[in-house]
């Protein structure tokens, strides 16, 4: 599979020259299978460009939403395939205890916030609730599981028989833990990330910033590294960069955390426009 | 080894931060966790026992009425929370694993996931005044 980052920023889009290396668009990752299947992880502002890069003759695309915070759905209405009647779009995301996915999404995709209603989109739209057991799409077997973040939120594990990608962009597994990480059995997201070839994980804060943001639903770079080590991943990509951090600060924070934690795997910040081929070549 | 649902993980984390004695049950009645304040009343330590099956926990801790008669499983708050998926409260006597007998008050509530599935139950208990 090929994994490409179209949006790596957390919370708020942060365009400008100071963020051009790691990117200013909010969460969106495109995953292409060997058979051409297209999966889009989250619909942050990065999804507009992801849609524009898809081949015109594509007949099906699946959008996997982790949750419905604004930075993960803001780009949805600007995803080109939604306006193509020949495309089947499958939208996967969590319901809440009292509202279905379409009702929850319609709060944003309706006037006055957005001019087009979900039901008026020209594509053939199918909505699915997650978590729902194993999902099969092309060569992919996908598992969604609830993770620790305010409101209904899932992470995804995508396996194509050759490699595993785990995507948990908004995640605070250290919340309430006395010594993080402890037992894998009692660690949010562990099963999703276990032995992954590539883990894309929340790393919004530095270790110094985290205590004043406890319970906000995000991780420090150090906790992301500790979580990756517990799950024995092969590679970790720091994701959901804080909007207050420019390129220089993103590099510096990542470098400092890696020097300090010395992980047994490689770890680097996600950069918009960068791709990973999985499994990694020799 | 499988990972527990995030709702159970969060309940355990909450229990670990509170001074209220709390026991966390899985959907079939096994004890998944109890916190430090509960250890004091149950007369055993989680670090030593780990999770307990239904049978094992019954063997260690006895729940009786004031005359010493065993409280049937179906009448216990934990079983009501799990079986009928509603909160339950009652008073009883508890003989801890170390043999200490105490009058306790027990409140249980079911842990139901967003989609409605039963994940377990949280049980809090207190030693009653005027013992
Ligand atoms: Zn976010
Ligand atoms: Zn979020």
Short mmCIF file of C-alpha atoms and ligand atoms in Angstrom, two decimals:
data_model
loop_
_atom_site.label_atom_id
_atom_site.label_comp_id
_atom_site.label_asym_id
_atom_site.label_seq_id
_atom_site.Cartn_x
_atom_site.Cartn_y
_atom_site.Cartn_z
CA UNK A 1 0.00 0.00 0.00
CA UNK A 2 1.03 3.59 -0.53
CA UNK A 3 0.34 6.09 2.25
CA UNK A 4 0.41 9.82 1.40
CA UNK A 5 -0.07 12.73 3.79
CA UNK A 6 -2.37 15.54 2.64
CA UNK A 7 -2.95 17.11 6.05
CA UNK A 8 -0.85 16.65 9.19
CA UNK A 9 -1.89 19.62 11.34
CA UNK A 10 -4.03 19.36 14.44
CA UNK A 11 -6.94 21.53 15.54
CA UNK A 12 -6.74 24.37 13.00
CA UNK A 13 -5.39 24.81 9.48
CA UNK A 14 -2.13 26.75 9.66
CA UNK A 15 -1.03 27.79 6.16
CA UNK A 16 1.94 30.03 5.47
CA UNK A 17 5.64 29.98 4.82
CA UNK A 18 6.50 29.07 8.40
CA UNK A 19 4.67 25.73 8.05
CA UNK A 20 5.40 24.82 4.42
CA UNK A 21 7.68 21.87 5.24
CA UNK A 22 5.29 19.88 7.46
CA UNK A 23 2.16 21.49 6.06
CA UNK A 24 -0.72 23.54 7.34
CA UNK A 25 -3.73 21.43 6.31
CA UNK A 26 -5.65 19.47 8.92
CA UNK A 27 -5.85 15.66 9.10
CA UNK A 28 -6.09 13.75 5.84
CA UNK A 29 -4.15 10.69 4.68
CA UNK A 30 -4.68 8.90 1.38
CA UNK A 31 -4.05 5.16 1.22
CA UNK A 32 -3.91 3.43 -2.17
CA UNK A 33 -4.05 -0.34 -2.45
CA UNK A 34 -2.15 -2.36 -5.04
CA UNK A 35 -5.42 -2.90 -6.93
CA UNK A 36 -6.06 0.85 -7.05
CA UNK A 37 -8.52 1.00 -4.13
CA UNK A 38 -8.58 4.42 -2.53
CA UNK A 39 -9.11 4.99 1.19
CA UNK A 40 -9.12 8.47 2.65
CA UNK A 41 -8.43 8.73 6.37
CA UNK A 42 -10.23 11.77 7.78
CA UNK A 43 -11.62 14.74 5.93
CA UNK A 44 -9.63 17.68 7.25
CA UNK A 45 -8.73 20.53 4.92
CA UNK A 46 -6.15 18.29 3.23
CA UNK A 47 -8.90 16.22 1.58
CA UNK A 48 -9.50 18.79 -1.17
CA UNK A 49 -6.09 18.11 -2.72
CA UNK A 50 -6.41 14.36 -2.07
CA UNK A 51 -9.64 14.32 -4.11
CA UNK A 52 -8.02 16.29 -6.92
CA UNK A 53 -5.15 13.76 -7.11
CA UNK A 54 -7.41 10.72 -7.51
CA UNK A 55 -7.74 9.27 -11.04
CA UNK A 56 -10.82 10.49 -12.93
CA UNK A 57 -12.01 7.00 -13.74
CA UNK A 58 -12.11 5.93 -10.08
CA UNK A 59 -15.55 4.45 -9.33
CA UNK A 60 -15.38 3.93 -5.58
CA UNK A 61 -13.71 5.74 -2.73
CA UNK A 62 -13.99 5.11 1.02
CA UNK A 63 -13.64 7.91 3.57
CA UNK A 64 -12.81 6.67 7.07
CA UNK A 65 -13.53 9.29 9.70
CA UNK A 66 -12.00 8.85 13.14
CA UNK A 67 -14.40 11.34 14.74
CA UNK A 68 -16.35 14.44 13.97
CA UNK A 69 -14.23 17.21 15.45
CA UNK A 70 -14.06 20.10 13.00
CA UNK A 71 -10.39 19.58 12.05
CA UNK A 72 -11.31 16.08 10.80
CA UNK A 73 -14.40 16.96 8.72
CA UNK A 74 -13.88 20.53 7.62
CA UNK A 75 -12.74 19.59 4.12
CA UNK A 76 -15.48 17.03 3.47
CA UNK A 77 -17.68 19.33 1.37
CA UNK A 78 -14.69 20.11 -0.87
CA UNK A 79 -13.91 16.51 -1.79
CA UNK A 80 -14.40 16.37 -5.58
CA UNK A 81 -15.74 12.78 -5.88
CA UNK A 82 -18.79 13.75 -3.79
CA UNK A 83 -20.01 15.76 -6.80
CA UNK A 84 -19.53 13.00 -9.37
CA UNK A 85 -22.70 10.88 -9.94
CA UNK A 86 -20.59 8.03 -11.30
CA UNK A 87 -18.66 7.59 -8.05
CA UNK A 88 -19.74 5.49 -5.11
CA UNK A 89 -18.56 7.15 -1.90
CA UNK A 90 -18.60 5.16 1.31
CA UNK A 91 -18.38 7.25 4.44
CA UNK A 92 -17.44 5.44 7.65
CA UNK A 93 -17.57 7.11 11.06
CA UNK A 94 -18.81 6.87 14.63
CA UNK A 95 -22.39 7.51 15.67
CA UNK A 96 -23.08 8.86 19.15
CA UNK A 97 -25.32 7.38 21.84
CA UNK A 98 -28.21 9.52 20.61
CA UNK A 99 -27.52 10.42 16.97
CA UNK A 100 -26.66 8.51 13.78
CA UNK A 101 -23.68 9.47 11.62
CA UNK A 102 -25.78 11.32 9.00
CA UNK A 103 -27.53 13.40 11.66
CA UNK A 104 -24.23 14.27 13.28
CA UNK A 105 -22.56 15.18 9.96
CA UNK A 106 -25.58 17.20 8.87
CA UNK A 107 -25.00 19.65 11.68
CA UNK A 108 -22.02 20.86 9.66
CA UNK A 109 -23.09 19.92 6.12
CA UNK A 110 -26.22 22.08 6.07
CA UNK A 111 -26.99 25.82 5.93
CA UNK A 112 -25.92 28.16 7.35
CA UNK A 113 -22.53 26.47 7.81
CA UNK A 114 -22.47 24.82 4.36
CA UNK A 115 -24.72 25.39 1.33
CA UNK A 116 -25.19 21.77 0.24
CA UNK A 117 -27.10 19.13 2.18
CA UNK A 118 -25.60 15.69 2.61
CA UNK A 119 -28.61 14.07 0.91
CA UNK A 120 -28.31 16.39 -2.12
CA UNK A 121 -24.76 15.36 -2.99
CA UNK A 122 -24.65 13.95 -6.57
CA UNK A 123 -22.43 10.92 -5.79
CA UNK A 124 -23.86 7.59 -4.67
CA UNK A 125 -23.30 8.02 -0.95
CA UNK A 126 -23.33 5.16 1.55
CA UNK A 127 -22.92 5.78 5.27
CA UNK A 128 -21.63 3.18 7.72
CA UNK A 129 -21.21 3.23 11.47
CA UNK A 130 -17.96 2.20 13.12
CA UNK A 131 -16.82 0.32 15.14
CA UNK A 132 -18.55 -2.58 13.37
CA UNK A 133 -16.18 -5.55 13.27
CA UNK A 134 -13.90 -6.26 10.33
CA UNK A 135 -14.37 -4.20 7.17
CA UNK A 136 -13.19 -5.57 3.81
CA UNK A 137 -12.37 -3.08 1.07
CA UNK A 138 -10.35 -4.35 -1.92
CA UNK A 139 -7.17 -5.91 -0.52
CA UNK A 140 -7.69 -4.24 2.86
CA UNK A 141 -8.99 -5.69 6.09
CA UNK A 142 -9.83 -2.81 8.36
CA UNK A 143 -10.61 -2.69 12.06
CA UNK A 144 -11.97 0.38 13.82
CA UNK A 145 -11.86 0.53 17.60
CA UNK A 146 -12.90 3.20 20.10
CA UNK A 147 -9.98 5.09 21.62
CA UNK A 148 -9.48 7.62 24.39
CA UNK A 149 -10.41 11.10 23.07
CA UNK A 150 -13.37 13.36 23.97
CA UNK A 151 -16.56 12.22 22.21
CA UNK A 152 -17.03 9.08 20.10
CA UNK A 153 -13.65 8.50 18.44
CA UNK A 154 -12.03 5.52 16.75
CA UNK A 155 -8.60 4.60 15.46
CA UNK A 156 -8.08 2.41 12.38
CA UNK A 157 -5.88 -0.58 11.62
CA UNK A 158 -5.50 -1.33 7.91
CA UNK A 159 -3.88 -4.57 6.75
CA UNK A 160 -3.41 -5.60 3.11
CA UNK A 161 -1.79 -8.98 3.77
CA UNK A 162 1.70 -7.55 3.36
CA UNK A 163 1.82 -4.66 5.81
CA UNK A 164 -0.15 -2.96 8.57
CA UNK A 165 -0.89 0.75 8.89
CA UNK A 166 -2.35 2.12 12.13
CA UNK A 167 -3.93 5.57 12.17
CA UNK A 168 -4.79 7.17 15.54
CA UNK A 169 -4.56 10.91 14.94
CA UNK A 170 -6.32 12.08 18.12
CA UNK A 171 -5.50 9.97 21.14
CA UNK A 172 -4.63 10.39 24.79
CA UNK A 173 -3.86 6.88 26.05
CA UNK A 174 -1.89 8.30 28.99
CA UNK A 175 -4.95 9.96 30.51
CA UNK A 176 -5.32 8.87 34.12
CA UNK A 177 -2.50 6.31 33.92
CA UNK A 178 -0.15 6.50 36.91
CA UNK A 179 2.87 5.31 34.93
CA UNK A 180 2.33 5.34 31.22
CA UNK A 181 2.45 2.93 29.52
CA UNK A 182 1.54 0.07 31.79
CA UNK A 183 -0.15 -3.15 30.80
CA UNK A 184 -0.94 -3.42 27.03
CA UNK A 185 -4.26 -5.00 27.99
CA UNK A 186 -5.21 -1.75 29.74
CA UNK A 187 -3.84 0.68 27.15
CA UNK A 188 -6.24 2.39 24.77
CA UNK A 189 -5.35 1.70 21.13
CA UNK A 190 -2.79 -1.02 21.82
CA UNK A 191 -4.58 -3.70 19.82
CA UNK A 192 -4.88 -1.38 16.83
CA UNK A 193 -1.20 -0.51 16.86
CA UNK A 194 0.29 -3.87 17.79
CA UNK A 195 3.24 -4.76 15.51
CA UNK A 196 2.22 -2.16 12.92
CA UNK A 197 4.65 -1.40 10.09
CA UNK A 198 3.67 2.24 10.32
CA UNK A 199 1.92 3.99 13.20
CA UNK A 200 0.54 7.46 12.51
CA UNK A 201 -0.10 8.87 15.97
CA UNK A 202 -1.10 12.03 17.78
CA UNK A 203 1.93 13.94 19.07
CA UNK A 204 0.49 17.39 19.54
CA UNK A 205 2.37 18.44 22.65
CA UNK A 206 5.86 18.45 24.07
CA UNK A 207 6.35 16.77 27.42
CA UNK A 208 6.48 20.20 29.03
CA UNK A 209 3.19 21.31 27.44
CA UNK A 210 1.22 18.16 28.22
CA UNK A 211 0.43 18.68 31.94
CA UNK A 212 -1.46 21.91 31.21
CA UNK A 213 -3.50 20.11 28.50
CA UNK A 214 -4.42 16.98 30.45
CA UNK A 215 -7.76 15.58 29.27
CA UNK A 216 -7.81 17.55 26.02
CA UNK A 217 -7.48 14.26 24.15
CA UNK A 218 -3.95 14.49 22.79
CA UNK A 219 -0.53 12.99 23.44
CA UNK A 220 2.94 14.30 24.03
CA UNK A 221 5.72 13.22 21.65
CA UNK A 222 7.20 11.22 24.52
CA UNK A 223 3.92 9.38 25.13
CA UNK A 224 3.56 8.67 21.41
CA UNK A 225 7.05 7.12 21.48
CA UNK A 226 6.24 5.10 24.61
CA UNK A 227 2.99 3.90 23.05
CA UNK A 228 4.84 2.91 19.85
CA UNK A 229 7.37 0.96 21.92
CA UNK A 230 4.62 -0.85 23.86
CA UNK A 231 2.95 -1.83 20.57
CA UNK A 232 6.32 -2.76 19.04
CA UNK A 233 5.74 -0.81 15.84
CA UNK A 234 8.34 -0.66 13.07
CA UNK A 235 7.99 3.04 12.38
CA UNK A 236 6.21 5.97 14.02
CA UNK A 237 5.08 9.15 12.36
CA UNK A 238 4.23 12.07 14.66
CA UNK A 239 0.90 13.57 13.59
CA UNK A 240 -1.56 16.31 14.51
CA UNK A 241 1.13 18.99 14.91
CA UNK A 242 0.10 21.83 17.19
CA UNK A 243 -0.94 24.90 15.17
CA UNK A 244 1.36 27.03 17.31
CA UNK A 245 4.44 25.10 16.12
CA UNK A 246 6.22 26.26 12.95
CA UNK A 247 8.47 23.97 10.89
CA UNK A 248 11.52 24.72 12.95
CA UNK A 249 9.67 23.99 16.20
CA UNK A 250 8.15 20.75 14.84
CA UNK A 251 11.64 19.46 13.89
CA UNK A 252 13.17 20.58 17.16
CA UNK A 253 10.45 19.01 19.33
CA UNK A 254 10.61 15.69 17.43
CA UNK A 255 14.38 15.58 17.54
CA UNK A 256 14.51 16.33 21.26
CA UNK A 257 11.95 13.62 22.08
CA UNK A 258 13.71 11.00 19.94
CA UNK A 259 17.15 11.82 21.41
CA UNK A 260 15.63 11.54 24.87
CA UNK A 261 13.55 8.36 24.40
CA UNK A 262 15.92 6.57 21.98
CA UNK A 263 13.25 4.34 20.42
CA UNK A 264 14.17 1.04 18.78
CA UNK A 265 12.22 2.14 15.69
CA UNK A 266 12.46 5.19 13.47
CA UNK A 267 10.26 8.16 14.35
CA UNK A 268 9.73 11.39 12.43
CA UNK A 269 7.15 14.15 12.00
CA UNK A 270 4.51 13.66 9.28
CA UNK A 271 5.03 16.04 6.36
CA UNK A 272 2.36 17.05 3.89
CA UNK A 273 3.12 15.62 0.44
CA UNK A 274 5.30 12.80 1.75
CA UNK A 275 4.55 9.14 1.01
CA UNK A 276 5.43 5.78 2.49
CA UNK A 277 5.37 2.51 0.58
CA UNK A 278 4.47 -0.40 2.84
CA UNK A 279 6.05 -2.78 3.44
CA UNK A 280 9.23 -0.71 3.29
CA UNK A 281 11.72 -1.89 0.64
CA UNK A 282 14.93 -3.71 1.64
CA UNK B 1 -4.03 -11.31 25.27
CA UNK B 2 -6.80 -9.00 24.13
CA UNK B 3 -7.10 -5.34 24.96
CA UNK B 4 -10.11 -4.16 26.99
CA UNK B 5 -12.65 -1.73 25.54
CA UNK B 6 -11.74 1.91 26.05
CA UNK B 7 -14.79 2.41 28.31
CA UNK B 8 -13.41 -0.21 30.70
CA UNK B 9 -9.92 1.29 30.50
CA UNK B 10 -11.27 4.74 31.34
CA UNK B 11 -13.33 3.36 34.24
CA UNK B 12 -10.26 1.65 35.65
CA UNK B 13 -8.24 4.84 35.25
CA UNK B 14 -10.96 6.82 37.01
CA UNK B 15 -11.15 4.22 39.80
CA UNK B 16 -7.38 4.46 40.24
CA UNK B 17 -7.70 8.19 40.96
CA UNK B 18 -10.57 7.98 43.48
CA UNK B 19 -10.70 7.24 47.19
CA UNK B 20 -14.05 5.43 46.79
CA UNK B 21 -13.60 1.63 46.82
CA UNK B 22 -14.48 0.38 43.31
CA UNK B 23 -14.57 -3.07 41.76
CA UNK B 24 -14.76 -3.39 38.00
CA UNK B 25 -16.60 -6.42 36.61
CA UNK B 26 -16.49 -7.83 33.07
CA UNK B 27 -19.73 -8.71 31.26
CA UNK B 28 -19.80 -12.29 32.56
CA UNK B 29 -19.18 -11.33 36.18
CA UNK B 30 -15.44 -11.84 36.40
CA UNK B 31 -13.55 -9.27 38.47
CA UNK B 32 -11.30 -7.32 36.08
CA UNK B 33 -9.90 -4.82 38.55
CA UNK B 34 -10.29 -3.32 42.02
CA UNK B 35 -8.65 -0.14 43.26
CA UNK B 36 -6.53 0.46 46.34
CA UNK B 37 -9.38 1.68 48.56
CA UNK B 38 -11.25 -1.54 47.65
CA UNK B 39 -8.19 -3.62 48.51
CA UNK B 40 -8.45 -2.39 52.10
CA UNK B 41 -12.06 -3.61 52.43
CA UNK B 42 -11.71 -6.79 50.38
CA UNK B 43 -8.63 -7.88 52.35
CA UNK B 44 -6.57 -8.67 49.27
CA UNK B 45 -4.30 -6.87 46.86
CA UNK B 46 -4.89 -6.63 43.13
CA UNK B 47 -1.17 -6.85 42.47
CA UNK B 48 -1.21 -10.25 44.14
CA UNK B 49 -4.49 -11.71 42.90
CA UNK B 50 -4.78 -10.11 39.44
CA UNK B 51 -8.18 -10.48 37.78
CA UNK B 52 -10.48 -13.07 39.39
CA UNK B 53 -13.05 -15.38 37.86
CA UNK B 54 -16.58 -15.31 39.25
CA UNK B 55 -15.97 -18.56 41.14
CA UNK B 56 -12.62 -17.41 42.48
CA UNK B 57 -13.95 -14.07 43.76
CA UNK B 58 -16.92 -15.85 45.43
CA UNK B 59 -14.47 -18.16 47.16
CA UNK B 60 -12.42 -15.28 48.56
CA UNK B 61 -15.10 -12.78 49.53
CA UNK B 62 -18.46 -13.84 51.04
CA UNK B 63 -21.56 -11.69 50.87
CA UNK B 64 -24.22 -12.47 53.47
CA UNK B 65 -27.22 -10.97 55.21
CA UNK B 66 -27.05 -10.00 58.88
CA UNK B 67 -27.81 -13.56 59.97
CA UNK B 68 -24.94 -14.91 57.91
CA UNK B 69 -27.01 -16.44 55.09
CA UNK B 70 -25.37 -16.22 51.66
CA UNK B 71 -26.93 -13.60 49.39
CA UNK B 72 -28.00 -15.37 46.19
CA UNK B 73 -25.97 -14.21 43.20
CA UNK B 74 -29.00 -12.89 41.31
CA UNK B 75 -29.84 -10.56 44.22
CA UNK B 76 -26.45 -8.86 44.31
CA UNK B 77 -26.14 -5.36 42.86
CA UNK B 78 -23.33 -6.44 40.49
CA UNK B 79 -25.49 -9.26 39.07
CA UNK B 80 -28.49 -6.94 38.69
CA UNK B 81 -26.35 -4.34 36.90
CA UNK B 82 -25.03 -7.00 34.53
CA UNK B 83 -28.16 -9.13 34.13
CA UNK B 84 -30.85 -6.46 34.03
CA UNK B 85 -28.61 -3.61 32.81
CA UNK B 86 -29.83 -1.18 35.43
CA UNK B 87 -28.29 0.38 38.53
CA UNK B 88 -28.83 -1.37 41.85
CA UNK B 89 -28.13 -0.68 45.49
CA UNK B 90 -28.28 -2.73 48.67
CA UNK B 91 -26.90 -3.28 52.14
CA UNK B 92 -25.18 -6.50 53.17
CA UNK B 93 -22.40 -8.04 55.17
CA UNK B 94 -19.07 -8.80 53.59
CA UNK B 95 -16.49 -11.24 54.86
CA UNK B 96 -13.22 -10.16 53.30
CA UNK B 97 -10.47 -12.46 52.05
CA UNK B 98 -8.59 -11.85 55.33
CA UNK B 99 -11.64 -12.92 57.38
CA UNK B 100 -12.78 -9.47 58.52
CA UNK B 101 -16.56 -9.07 58.56
CA UNK B 102 -18.06 -5.67 57.79
CA UNK B 103 -21.47 -4.15 57.16
CA UNK B 104 -21.34 -2.58 53.72
CA UNK B 105 -23.48 -0.61 51.36
CA UNK B 106 -23.10 -1.47 47.68
CA UNK B 107 -24.01 0.48 44.54
CA UNK B 108 -23.56 -0.99 41.06
CA UNK B 109 -24.20 0.41 37.61
CA UNK B 110 -23.84 -1.20 34.19
CA UNK B 111 -21.24 -0.01 31.69
CA UNK B 112 -23.10 0.20 28.40
CA UNK B 113 -21.20 1.26 25.27
CA UNK B 114 -22.43 3.98 22.95
CA UNK B 115 -23.85 1.35 20.63
CA UNK B 116 -25.57 -0.23 23.64
CA UNK B 117 -23.38 -3.30 24.18
CA UNK B 118 -22.79 -4.46 27.76
CA UNK B 119 -19.12 -4.09 28.68
CA UNK B 120 -19.31 -4.77 32.39
CA UNK B 121 -20.30 -3.10 35.64
CA UNK B 122 -18.73 -0.74 38.14
CA UNK B 123 -19.46 -1.45 41.78
CA UNK B 124 -18.72 0.98 44.60
CA UNK B 125 -19.07 0.07 48.22
CA UNK B 126 -18.72 1.65 51.60
CA UNK B 127 -18.41 0.38 55.11
CA UNK B 128 -21.68 1.22 56.89
CA UNK B 129 -21.75 3.44 59.93
CA UNK B 130 -22.98 2.01 63.25
CA UNK B 131 -21.47 -1.42 62.60
ZN1 LIG C 1 -7.99 16.61 15.74
ZN1 LIG C 2 -10.33 15.52 18.06
#
